[in-house]
Coordinates of C-alpha atoms in Angstrom, one line a residue:
Chain A
M10 CA -37.0 -35.5 -62.3
T11 CA -33.6 -34.3 -61.1
T12 CA -32.6 -34.4 -57.5
V13 CA -29.8 -32.0 -56.2
L14 CA -28.3 -32.4 -52.8
I15 CA -26.6 -29.2 -51.5
S16 CA -24.5 -29.6 -48.4
G17 CA -23.6 -26.3 -46.8
L18 CA -26.5 -23.8 -47.0
G19 CA -24.6 -20.6 -46.4
L20 CA -24.5 -17.6 -48.7
I21 CA -23.4 -19.5 -51.8
G22 CA -25.2 -22.8 -51.2
S23 CA -28.5 -21.2 -50.4
S24 CA -28.2 -18.8 -53.3
M25 CA -27.6 -21.7 -55.6
A26 CA -30.7 -23.4 -54.2
R27 CA -32.7 -20.2 -55.0
I28 CA -31.4 -20.1 -58.5
M29 CA -32.0 -23.8 -59.2
K30 CA -35.6 -23.4 -58.1
Q31 CA -36.1 -20.8 -60.9
S32 CA -34.5 -23.0 -63.6
D33 CA -36.4 -25.0 -66.2
V34 CA -34.9 -28.2 -64.7
Q35 CA -36.9 -27.5 -61.5
P36 CA -34.9 -30.0 -59.4
T37 CA -36.0 -31.4 -56.1
I38 CA -33.5 -29.9 -53.6
L39 CA -32.3 -31.8 -50.6
G40 CA -30.6 -29.5 -48.1
D41 CA -27.9 -30.3 -45.5
D42 CA -26.5 -27.9 -43.0
P43 CA -25.0 -28.3 -39.6
N44 CA -27.2 -25.4 -38.4
D45 CA -30.8 -26.5 -37.8
D46 CA -32.1 -23.0 -37.8
T47 CA -30.7 -22.4 -41.3
S48 CA -32.1 -25.6 -42.8
Q49 CA -35.5 -25.0 -41.3
F50 CA -35.6 -21.4 -42.5
L51 CA -34.9 -22.5 -46.1
L52 CA -37.4 -25.3 -45.8
D53 CA -40.1 -22.9 -44.6
Q54 CA -39.3 -20.5 -47.5
G55 CA -39.6 -23.4 -50.0
I56 CA -36.0 -22.9 -51.1
I57 CA -35.2 -26.5 -50.2
D58 CA -37.7 -29.3 -50.4
E59 CA -36.4 -31.6 -47.7
R60 CA -33.9 -31.4 -44.8
V61 CA -31.4 -34.3 -45.0
T62 CA -27.9 -35.2 -44.0
L63 CA -25.3 -35.6 -46.7
L64 CA -24.4 -39.3 -46.0
N65 CA -28.0 -40.5 -45.5
A66 CA -29.3 -38.8 -48.6
A67 CA -26.4 -39.0 -51.0
S68 CA -27.7 -42.2 -52.7
R69 CA -30.8 -40.3 -53.9
A70 CA -29.0 -37.4 -55.6
D71 CA -28.2 -36.9 -59.3
I72 CA -26.0 -33.9 -58.4
I73 CA -24.3 -33.4 -55.1
V74 CA -23.0 -29.9 -54.4
L75 CA -20.5 -29.5 -51.6
A76 CA -20.8 -25.9 -50.6
G77 CA -19.0 -25.7 -47.3
P78 CA -15.5 -24.3 -46.6
V79 CA -12.7 -26.1 -48.3
S80 CA -11.6 -28.0 -45.2
V81 CA -15.2 -29.4 -44.8
I82 CA -15.3 -30.3 -48.6
I83 CA -12.1 -32.3 -48.3
G84 CA -13.5 -34.3 -45.3
Q85 CA -16.8 -34.9 -47.2
L86 CA -15.0 -36.2 -50.3
G87 CA -13.3 -38.8 -48.0
Q88 CA -16.7 -39.8 -46.6
L89 CA -18.4 -40.0 -50.0
V90 CA -15.9 -42.6 -51.2
K91 CA -17.4 -45.0 -48.7
T92 CA -21.0 -44.1 -49.5
K93 CA -23.4 -45.6 -52.0
L94 CA -24.2 -43.2 -54.8
K95 CA -26.3 -43.3 -58.0
P96 CA -24.1 -44.7 -60.8
N97 CA -24.5 -41.5 -62.8
A98 CA -24.2 -39.1 -59.9
L99 CA -22.1 -35.9 -60.3
V100 CA -20.3 -34.6 -57.3
T101 CA -19.1 -31.0 -57.5
D102 CA -18.0 -28.3 -55.0
V103 CA -17.8 -24.5 -54.7
G104 CA -14.6 -24.3 -52.8
S105 CA -12.5 -21.1 -53.1
T106 CA -9.3 -23.1 -53.9
K107 CA -9.1 -26.0 -56.3
M108 CA -5.7 -27.8 -56.0
Q109 CA -6.4 -29.4 -52.6
V110 CA -10.0 -30.2 -53.6
M111 CA -9.0 -31.9 -56.9
A112 CA -6.4 -34.0 -55.1
A113 CA -8.9 -35.0 -52.4
S114 CA -11.4 -36.1 -55.1
K115 CA -9.0 -38.6 -56.7
P116 CA -10.2 -41.6 -54.6
L117 CA -13.8 -40.8 -55.6
Q118 CA -12.9 -40.6 -59.3
E119 CA -11.0 -43.9 -59.0
R120 CA -14.3 -45.4 -57.8
N121 CA -15.8 -44.2 -61.1
I122 CA -17.8 -41.4 -59.5
A123 CA -17.9 -38.3 -61.6
F124 CA -16.3 -35.3 -59.9
M125 CA -16.0 -31.7 -61.3
G126 CA -14.4 -28.9 -59.4
G127 CA -16.3 -25.6 -59.3
H128 CA -16.0 -22.1 -57.9
P129 CA -18.5 -19.3 -58.4
M130 CA -16.8 -15.9 -58.2
A131 CA -19.2 -14.0 -56.1
G132 CA -19.7 -13.3 -52.5
S133 CA -20.4 -10.6 -50.1
H134 CA -19.0 -9.5 -46.8
K135 CA -22.3 -10.9 -45.4
T136 CA -22.6 -14.6 -44.8
G137 CA -25.3 -17.1 -44.1
A138 CA -28.5 -18.4 -45.7
R139 CA -30.5 -15.3 -44.9
A140 CA -28.0 -13.2 -46.9
G141 CA -28.3 -15.5 -49.9
K142 CA -30.3 -14.3 -52.9
E143 CA -31.5 -15.4 -56.3
D144 CA -29.3 -12.8 -58.1
L145 CA -26.1 -13.2 -56.1
L146 CA -24.4 -14.9 -59.0
D147 CA -25.9 -12.9 -61.9
N148 CA -23.3 -12.6 -64.7
A149 CA -20.6 -13.8 -62.4
V150 CA -17.7 -16.0 -63.5
Y151 CA -18.1 -19.6 -62.5
F152 CA -14.8 -21.5 -62.7
L153 CA -14.9 -25.2 -63.6
V154 CA -12.0 -27.6 -63.2
D155 CA -12.3 -30.8 -65.2
G156 CA -12.3 -34.0 -63.2
S157 CA -14.1 -37.1 -64.5
Q158 CA -17.5 -35.7 -65.4
T159 CA -19.2 -36.3 -68.7
A160 CA -20.4 -33.6 -71.0
T161 CA -24.0 -34.6 -70.2
Q162 CA -23.4 -34.1 -66.5
T163 CA -21.8 -30.7 -67.0
A164 CA -24.7 -29.7 -69.2
L165 CA -27.3 -30.7 -66.6
F166 CA -25.4 -28.8 -63.9
K167 CA -25.2 -25.7 -66.1
A168 CA -28.9 -26.0 -66.9
C169 CA -29.7 -26.0 -63.1
L170 CA -28.0 -22.6 -62.8
E171 CA -29.1 -21.2 -66.1
P172 CA -31.1 -18.3 -64.6
A173 CA -27.9 -16.7 -63.2
K174 CA -26.5 -16.2 -66.7
L175 CA -23.1 -17.3 -65.5
R176 CA -19.8 -16.9 -67.4
W177 CA -18.4 -20.4 -67.4
V178 CA -14.7 -20.6 -67.5
T179 CA -12.8 -23.9 -67.5
M180 CA -9.2 -23.9 -66.3
S181 CA -6.6 -26.0 -64.5
A182 CA -6.7 -26.2 -60.7
E183 CA -3.3 -24.6 -60.6
A184 CA -4.2 -21.7 -62.9
H185 CA -7.4 -21.2 -60.9
D186 CA -5.6 -20.9 -57.6
G187 CA -3.1 -18.4 -58.9
L188 CA -5.8 -16.3 -60.4
V189 CA -8.1 -16.2 -57.4
S190 CA -5.2 -15.5 -55.1
E191 CA -4.5 -12.4 -57.2
I192 CA -8.0 -11.1 -57.5
S193 CA -9.5 -12.2 -54.1
H194 CA -7.2 -13.8 -51.5
V195 CA -4.4 -11.3 -51.6
P196 CA -6.8 -8.3 -51.6
H197 CA -8.5 -9.7 -48.5
V198 CA -5.1 -9.9 -46.7
L199 CA -4.2 -6.4 -47.8
A200 CA -7.5 -4.9 -46.7
A201 CA -7.5 -6.7 -43.3
N202 CA -3.9 -5.6 -42.8
L203 CA -4.8 -2.0 -43.6
V204 CA -7.6 -2.0 -41.0
N205 CA -5.3 -3.5 -38.4
T206 CA -2.4 -1.2 -39.1
A207 CA -4.6 1.9 -39.1
D208 CA -6.4 0.8 -35.9
H209 CA -3.1 0.2 -34.2
Q210 CA -1.6 3.5 -35.2
L211 CA -4.7 5.5 -34.4
K212 CA -5.9 3.8 -31.3
H213 CA -5.0 6.7 -29.1
D214 CA -6.3 9.3 -31.6
A215 CA -9.6 10.8 -30.5
V216 CA -10.7 11.3 -34.1
G217 CA -8.9 8.5 -35.7
L218 CA -10.7 6.1 -38.0
N219 CA -13.9 7.9 -37.5
A220 CA -12.7 10.6 -39.8
A221 CA -12.3 8.2 -42.7
A222 CA -14.2 9.1 -45.8
G223 CA -15.8 6.7 -48.3
G224 CA -12.5 5.8 -49.9
F225 CA -11.1 4.1 -46.8
K226 CA -14.5 2.4 -46.2
S227 CA -14.8 0.9 -49.7
T228 CA -11.1 -0.1 -49.7
T229 CA -11.6 -2.1 -46.5
R230 CA -15.1 -3.4 -47.0
I231 CA -13.9 -6.9 -47.6
A232 CA -12.1 -6.9 -44.2
G233 CA -15.5 -7.4 -42.7
A234 CA -15.6 -10.9 -44.1
D235 CA -16.0 -14.0 -42.0
P236 CA -12.6 -14.8 -40.3
T237 CA -13.2 -18.6 -40.1
M238 CA -13.8 -18.8 -43.9
W239 CA -10.8 -16.7 -44.7
T240 CA -8.5 -18.6 -42.4
A241 CA -9.5 -21.8 -44.2
I242 CA -8.8 -20.1 -47.5
M243 CA -5.3 -18.9 -46.4
L244 CA -4.4 -22.4 -45.2
S245 CA -5.6 -24.0 -48.4
N246 CA -3.7 -21.7 -50.8
S247 CA -0.8 -20.6 -48.6
E248 CA 2.0 -21.0 -51.0
V249 CA 0.5 -19.0 -53.9
I250 CA -0.7 -16.3 -51.6
S251 CA 2.6 -15.9 -49.9
E252 CA 4.4 -15.7 -53.3
Q253 CA 2.1 -13.0 -54.5
L254 CA 2.4 -11.0 -51.3
T255 CA 6.1 -11.0 -51.9
S256 CA 5.6 -9.6 -55.4
Y257 CA 3.2 -7.0 -54.0
M258 CA 5.7 -5.8 -51.4
K259 CA 8.4 -5.7 -54.0
Q260 CA 6.3 -3.3 -56.1
L261 CA 5.3 -1.3 -53.0
K262 CA 8.9 -0.8 -52.1
Q263 CA 9.6 0.7 -55.5
I264 CA 6.8 3.2 -55.3
Q265 CA 7.8 4.0 -51.7
S266 CA 11.2 4.8 -52.9
A267 CA 9.9 7.1 -55.6
I268 CA 7.8 8.9 -52.9
E269 CA 10.8 9.2 -50.7
T270 CA 13.0 10.7 -53.5
H271 CA 10.1 12.9 -54.9
D272 CA 10.3 11.2 -58.3
A273 CA 7.1 12.9 -59.6
D274 CA 7.3 11.2 -63.0
Q275 CA 7.4 7.7 -61.5
I276 CA 4.6 8.5 -59.0
Y277 CA 2.5 9.9 -61.8
Q278 CA 3.0 6.9 -64.0
F279 CA 2.1 4.6 -61.1
F280 CA -1.2 6.3 -60.4
A281 CA -2.0 6.9 -64.1
H282 CA -1.5 3.2 -64.9
A283 CA -3.6 2.1 -62.0
Q284 CA -6.3 4.6 -63.1
S285 CA -6.4 3.3 -66.7
V286 CA -6.6 -0.4 -65.6
R287 CA -9.2 0.3 -63.0
E288 CA -11.4 2.3 -65.4
R289 CA -11.2 -0.5 -68.0
L290 CA -12.4 -2.9 -65.3
D291 CA -15.5 -0.8 -64.7
R292 CA -16.2 -0.3 -68.4
E293 CA -16.0 -4.0 -69.1
G294 CA -18.2 -4.7 -66.2
E295 CA -20.8 -2.3 -67.6
T296 CA -20.9 -3.7 -71.1
R297 CA -21.6 -7.2 -70.1
Chain B
M1 CA -23.4 41.0 -47.4
T2 CA -20.6 38.5 -47.4
T3 CA -18.5 37.9 -50.4
V4 CA -16.6 34.6 -50.8
L5 CA -14.0 34.0 -53.5
I6 CA -13.3 30.3 -54.3
S7 CA -10.3 29.6 -56.4
G8 CA -10.3 26.1 -57.9
L9 CA -13.8 25.0 -58.8
G10 CA -13.2 21.3 -59.0
L11 CA -15.1 18.6 -57.0
I12 CA -14.5 20.2 -53.6
G13 CA -14.5 23.9 -54.6
S14 CA -17.7 23.6 -56.6
S15 CA -19.4 21.5 -54.0
M16 CA -18.6 24.2 -51.4
A17 CA -20.1 26.9 -53.6
R18 CA -23.2 24.8 -53.9
I19 CA -23.4 24.4 -50.1
M20 CA -22.8 28.1 -49.4
K21 CA -25.6 29.0 -51.8
Q22 CA -28.0 27.0 -49.5
S23 CA -26.8 28.7 -46.3
D24 CA -28.5 31.5 -44.4
V25 CA -25.4 33.6 -45.1
Q26 CA -26.2 33.6 -48.8
P27 CA -22.8 34.9 -49.8
T28 CA -22.0 36.4 -53.2
I29 CA -19.7 33.8 -54.7
L30 CA -16.8 34.8 -57.0
G31 CA -15.4 31.9 -58.8
D32 CA -11.9 31.4 -60.3
D33 CA -10.8 28.4 -62.3
P34 CA -8.1 27.9 -64.9
N35 CA -10.7 26.0 -67.0
D36 CA -13.0 28.5 -68.8
D37 CA -15.6 25.8 -69.5
T38 CA -15.9 24.9 -65.8
S39 CA -16.4 28.5 -64.6
Q40 CA -18.9 29.2 -67.3
F41 CA -20.9 26.0 -66.5
L42 CA -21.1 27.0 -62.8
L43 CA -22.0 30.6 -63.7
D44 CA -24.8 29.3 -66.0
Q45 CA -26.1 27.1 -63.2
G46 CA -26.1 30.0 -60.8
I47 CA -23.7 28.2 -58.5
I48 CA -21.2 31.1 -58.7
D49 CA -22.3 34.7 -59.2
E50 CA -19.3 36.0 -61.1
R51 CA -16.2 34.7 -62.9
V52 CA -13.1 36.4 -61.7
T53 CA -9.4 35.7 -61.3
L54 CA -8.0 35.3 -57.8
L55 CA -5.6 38.3 -57.8
N56 CA -7.9 40.7 -59.5
A57 CA -10.8 40.0 -57.2
A58 CA -9.1 39.2 -53.9
S59 CA -9.6 42.7 -52.6
R60 CA -13.4 42.3 -52.7
A61 CA -13.6 39.1 -50.7
D62 CA -14.4 38.6 -47.0
I63 CA -13.4 34.9 -47.3
I64 CA -10.9 33.5 -49.8
V65 CA -11.0 29.7 -50.2
L66 CA -8.1 28.2 -52.0
A67 CA -9.4 24.9 -53.4
G68 CA -6.8 23.8 -55.8
P69 CA -4.1 21.1 -55.3
V70 CA -1.6 21.8 -52.5
S71 CA 1.1 22.8 -55.0
V72 CA -1.2 25.5 -56.4
I73 CA -2.3 26.7 -53.0
I74 CA 1.3 27.2 -52.0
G75 CA 2.0 29.4 -55.0
Q76 CA -1.2 31.3 -54.4
L77 CA -0.3 32.1 -50.8
G78 CA 3.0 33.6 -52.1
Q79 CA 1.0 35.8 -54.5
L80 CA -1.6 36.9 -52.0
V81 CA 1.1 38.3 -49.8
K82 CA 1.7 40.9 -52.5
T83 CA -2.0 41.6 -53.0
K84 CA -4.3 44.1 -51.4
L85 CA -6.9 42.4 -49.3
K86 CA -9.8 43.6 -47.0
P87 CA -8.4 44.2 -43.5
N88 CA -10.7 41.6 -42.1
A89 CA -10.4 39.0 -44.8
L90 CA -10.0 35.4 -44.0
V91 CA -7.9 33.2 -46.2
T92 CA -8.4 29.5 -45.9
D93 CA -7.6 26.4 -48.0
V94 CA -8.9 22.8 -48.5
G95 CA -5.5 21.2 -49.2
S96 CA -5.1 17.5 -48.4
T97 CA -2.0 18.1 -46.4
K98 CA -1.4 20.9 -43.9
M99 CA 2.3 21.1 -42.8
Q100 CA 3.5 22.6 -46.0
V101 CA 0.5 24.9 -46.4
M102 CA 0.7 26.2 -42.9
A103 CA 4.4 27.0 -43.4
A104 CA 3.6 28.7 -46.7
S105 CA 1.0 30.9 -45.0
K106 CA 3.5 32.4 -42.5
P107 CA 4.4 35.5 -44.6
L108 CA 0.7 36.2 -45.1
Q109 CA 0.0 35.9 -41.3
E110 CA 3.0 38.1 -40.6
R111 CA 1.3 40.7 -42.8
N112 CA -1.7 40.5 -40.4
I113 CA -3.9 38.7 -42.8
A114 CA -5.9 35.9 -41.1
F115 CA -5.1 32.5 -42.4
M116 CA -6.8 29.2 -41.3
G117 CA -5.9 25.8 -42.6
G118 CA -8.7 23.5 -43.6
H119 CA -9.4 20.1 -45.1
P120 CA -12.8 18.5 -45.7
M121 CA -12.6 14.7 -45.6
A122 CA -14.7 13.9 -48.6
G123 CA -14.1 13.1 -52.1
S124 CA -14.9 10.8 -54.9
H125 CA -13.0 8.9 -57.6
K126 CA -14.8 11.4 -59.8
T127 CA -13.3 14.9 -60.2
G128 CA -14.4 18.2 -61.6
A129 CA -17.1 20.7 -61.2
R130 CA -19.8 18.6 -62.9
A131 CA -19.2 15.9 -60.3
G132 CA -19.6 18.4 -57.4
K133 CA -22.8 18.2 -55.4
E134 CA -24.6 19.9 -52.6
D135 CA -24.4 16.9 -50.4
L136 CA -20.8 15.9 -51.0
L137 CA -19.7 16.9 -47.6
D138 CA -22.8 15.9 -45.6
N139 CA -21.8 14.8 -42.1
A140 CA -18.1 14.7 -43.2
V141 CA -15.2 15.6 -40.9
Y142 CA -13.8 19.0 -41.7
F143 CA -10.3 19.5 -40.2
L144 CA -9.2 23.0 -39.2
V145 CA -5.7 24.0 -38.3
D146 CA -5.5 27.2 -36.3
G147 CA -3.5 30.0 -38.0
S148 CA -4.2 33.6 -37.1
Q149 CA -8.0 33.7 -37.7
T150 CA -10.3 35.2 -35.1
A151 CA -13.3 33.4 -33.6
T152 CA -15.6 35.6 -35.5
Q153 CA -14.0 34.7 -38.8
T154 CA -14.1 31.0 -38.0
A155 CA -17.8 31.4 -37.1
L156 CA -18.6 33.1 -40.4
F157 CA -16.8 30.4 -42.4
K158 CA -18.7 27.7 -40.5
A159 CA -22.0 29.5 -41.0
C160 CA -21.4 29.5 -44.8
L161 CA -21.1 25.7 -44.7
E162 CA -23.8 25.1 -42.2
P163 CA -26.1 23.1 -44.6
A164 CA -23.5 20.3 -44.8
K165 CA -23.7 19.5 -41.0
L166 CA -20.0 19.1 -40.9
R167 CA -18.1 17.6 -38.0
W168 CA -15.5 20.3 -37.3
V169 CA -12.2 18.9 -35.8
T170 CA -9.4 21.2 -34.9
M171 CA -5.9 19.7 -34.7
S172 CA -2.2 20.5 -35.3
A173 CA -0.9 20.4 -38.9
E174 CA 1.4 17.5 -37.9
A175 CA -1.3 15.4 -36.3
H176 CA -3.5 16.1 -39.3
D177 CA -0.9 14.9 -41.8
G178 CA -0.3 11.7 -39.9
L179 CA -3.9 10.9 -39.6
V180 CA -4.9 11.6 -43.2
S181 CA -1.9 9.6 -44.4
E182 CA -3.2 6.7 -42.5
I183 CA -6.8 6.9 -43.5
S184 CA -6.4 8.2 -47.1
H185 CA -2.9 8.6 -48.6
V186 CA -1.6 5.2 -47.7
P187 CA -4.8 3.4 -48.8
H188 CA -4.6 5.1 -52.2
V189 CA -1.0 3.8 -52.6
L190 CA -2.0 0.3 -51.6
A191 CA -5.1 0.2 -53.9
A192 CA -3.1 1.5 -56.9
N193 CA -0.3 -0.9 -56.2
L194 CA -2.8 -3.8 -56.0
V195 CA -4.3 -2.9 -59.4
N196 CA -0.8 -2.5 -60.9
T197 CA 0.5 -5.8 -59.5
A198 CA -2.6 -7.8 -60.5
D199 CA -2.5 -6.3 -63.9
H200 CA 1.1 -7.2 -64.4
Q201 CA 0.7 -10.8 -63.1
L202 CA -2.5 -11.4 -65.1
K203 CA -1.7 -9.6 -68.3
H204 CA -1.3 -12.8 -70.3
D205 CA -4.3 -14.5 -68.6
A206 CA -7.3 -14.6 -70.9
V207 CA -9.8 -14.3 -68.0
G208 CA -7.7 -12.4 -65.6
L209 CA -9.0 -9.3 -63.9
N210 CA -12.4 -9.7 -65.7
A211 CA -13.2 -12.5 -63.3
A212 CA -12.9 -10.2 -60.3
A213 CA -16.0 -10.0 -58.1
G214 CA -17.3 -7.0 -56.2
G215 CA -14.6 -7.4 -53.5
F216 CA -11.7 -6.6 -55.8
K217 CA -13.7 -3.8 -57.3
S218 CA -14.6 -2.0 -54.1
T219 CA -11.0 -2.5 -52.7
T220 CA -9.5 -0.8 -55.7
R221 CA -12.2 1.8 -56.4
I222 CA -10.0 4.6 -55.2
A223 CA -7.3 3.6 -57.6
G224 CA -9.4 5.3 -60.3
A225 CA -8.6 8.7 -58.7
D226 CA -6.9 11.5 -60.6
P227 CA -3.2 10.8 -60.9
T228 CA -2.2 14.5 -61.0
M229 CA -3.9 15.2 -57.7
W230 CA -2.4 12.1 -56.0
T231 CA 1.1 12.7 -57.2
A232 CA 0.9 16.2 -55.6
I233 CA -0.4 14.7 -52.4
M234 CA 2.5 12.1 -52.3
L235 CA 5.0 14.9 -52.8
S236 CA 3.6 17.1 -50.1
N237 CA 3.4 14.3 -47.4
S238 CA 6.1 12.0 -48.5
E239 CA 7.9 11.5 -45.2
V240 CA 4.8 10.5 -43.3
I241 CA 3.5 8.3 -46.1
S242 CA 6.8 6.5 -46.4
E243 CA 7.0 5.8 -42.7
Q244 CA 3.5 4.4 -42.6
L245 CA 4.2 2.2 -45.6
T246 CA 7.1 0.7 -43.7
S247 CA 4.8 -0.1 -40.8
Y248 CA 2.3 -1.5 -43.1
M249 CA 4.8 -3.8 -44.7
K250 CA 6.2 -4.9 -41.3
Q251 CA 2.7 -6.1 -40.3
L252 CA 2.1 -7.6 -43.7
K253 CA 5.3 -9.7 -43.4
Q254 CA 4.1 -11.0 -40.0
I255 CA 0.8 -12.3 -41.5
Q256 CA 2.6 -13.6 -44.5
S257 CA 4.8 -15.6 -42.2
A258 CA 1.8 -17.0 -40.3
I259 CA 0.3 -18.0 -43.7
E260 CA 3.5 -19.7 -44.7
T261 CA 3.7 -21.7 -41.5
H262 CA 0.0 -22.4 -41.4
D263 CA -0.4 -20.7 -38.0
A264 CA -4.2 -20.9 -38.0
D265 CA -4.6 -19.2 -34.7
Q266 CA -2.7 -16.1 -35.7
I267 CA -4.4 -15.9 -39.1
Y268 CA -7.8 -16.2 -37.4
Q269 CA -6.9 -13.4 -34.9
F270 CA -5.7 -11.2 -37.8
F271 CA -9.0 -11.5 -39.7
A272 CA -11.2 -11.4 -36.6
H273 CA -9.6 -8.2 -35.3
A274 CA -10.0 -6.6 -38.7
Q275 CA -13.6 -7.7 -38.9
S276 CA -14.4 -6.2 -35.5
V277 CA -12.7 -2.9 -36.3
R278 CA -14.4 -2.7 -39.7
E279 CA -17.8 -3.5 -38.3
R280 CA -17.4 -0.8 -35.6
L281 CA -16.6 1.7 -38.4
D282 CA -19.8 0.9 -40.2
R283 CA -21.9 1.0 -37.0
E284 CA -20.5 4.4 -36.0
G285 CA -21.1 5.7 -39.5
E286 CA -24.8 4.7 -39.3
T287 CA -25.5 6.1 -35.9
R288 CA -24.3 9.6 -36.8

């Protein structure tokens, strides 16, 4: 019988609990969340088997999943070093950035506790346990960063999440942080900045943002995301995000200059290239 | 019996034909499109009643809707000046920008032909007559810019589109172009630039863009739009778009600096403000 402890039962943590319950492993799931209401809701629904606190229940777990924000994960890694764990326990996390987390896991690894970094690429502008769902991670990429785990521990963890048909991708913490900055962190900054700029410019316009069609709404959907979580992500990957924003602005200035000088060829190439890349992304999504 | 001539039977033009066919006015619809296949398809479907060319059929129309790209509309306005029209005919357009169009309509207005600028705020990343649909404009904002039309002519035009339950908003050409730049043109540039920058950075990354979750996809959906149409829009509203891109980058540099200096308060305020504006936009969309 496998026992999994999930600390942080928000959108991702609670969805992972739901998925694990469908797996052949059928683990016992211990759930820890600072919000009593959340834990009780998941217990009532049978999604977790027991309400616990991380430090009191850690010694009973074969797998410990830290599913809070990165700042919380880092604190928890420091506490787990001082906590008795099963000799074969695997500690893993779902944090959105990996360089800080891997660094913070070093003392644990030095104590011969297996740690593996992880990050499922899914999400929603909704948050919380009630928004979690069994199919949230279906066909998603799940990044793994090797720490000190054994192949057996990795296999057991993957088996617990088998129902989601994840695409497992192993990479270095540095490569991970660069990639997710590009496809997730920077887009969040851009979308939020668009909403704020448009709101500022149109604040005295009677029609204003209300005239926006579906294009504006889809482009800015992710700006509705939880500000606490996104502040933590910015702080934990600030260097990479800032560099990529600089590249983004450099490109933006080039197209701005083409617009100013009415360089129709360059403008057309800009939009045509974007269209072809974007269409490829949809096609590849569909054929999976 | 009212006769409407629609020139340009793409997404918007063909959707307007579909809507007009459902109206109590039940106009006869003459359709003009450079693409034979498009016109024949719409004729076969009963969405238009007759295939015509703009200049040959203009004299039969009570309402002429110019539904091509802005550059085409401007050329057509020049041709209509030299064409015999019904004395009470209303000429209108659906172009995405209005300052250039209103200027180009001056000679027509001086000939005592009624002109009214128009722009329905709807669209799709899809284009073409087959993507058109009866409900494309449902509850959308339809901008009107006063030219020389009479109240009776405006009323007849609105009656033709009554099934779409449009939100009619009259404003000046200048105010219109500033507003749509903010809520449509600039977002298109930003989305296309994000796709191009990410593609460039990740081109040698085996996982790359394929790891993108729904957030990246929705943020960049509009980058799949037709490059020809968007090049024309950029050229016809270049000054406003460029100014607003400058404002956007100014704000972006501020948040970049806050990220670099780990100014958690400012980052939080940035995301929290965007979240509140974005949620208001969804709420107001739902209560309409």
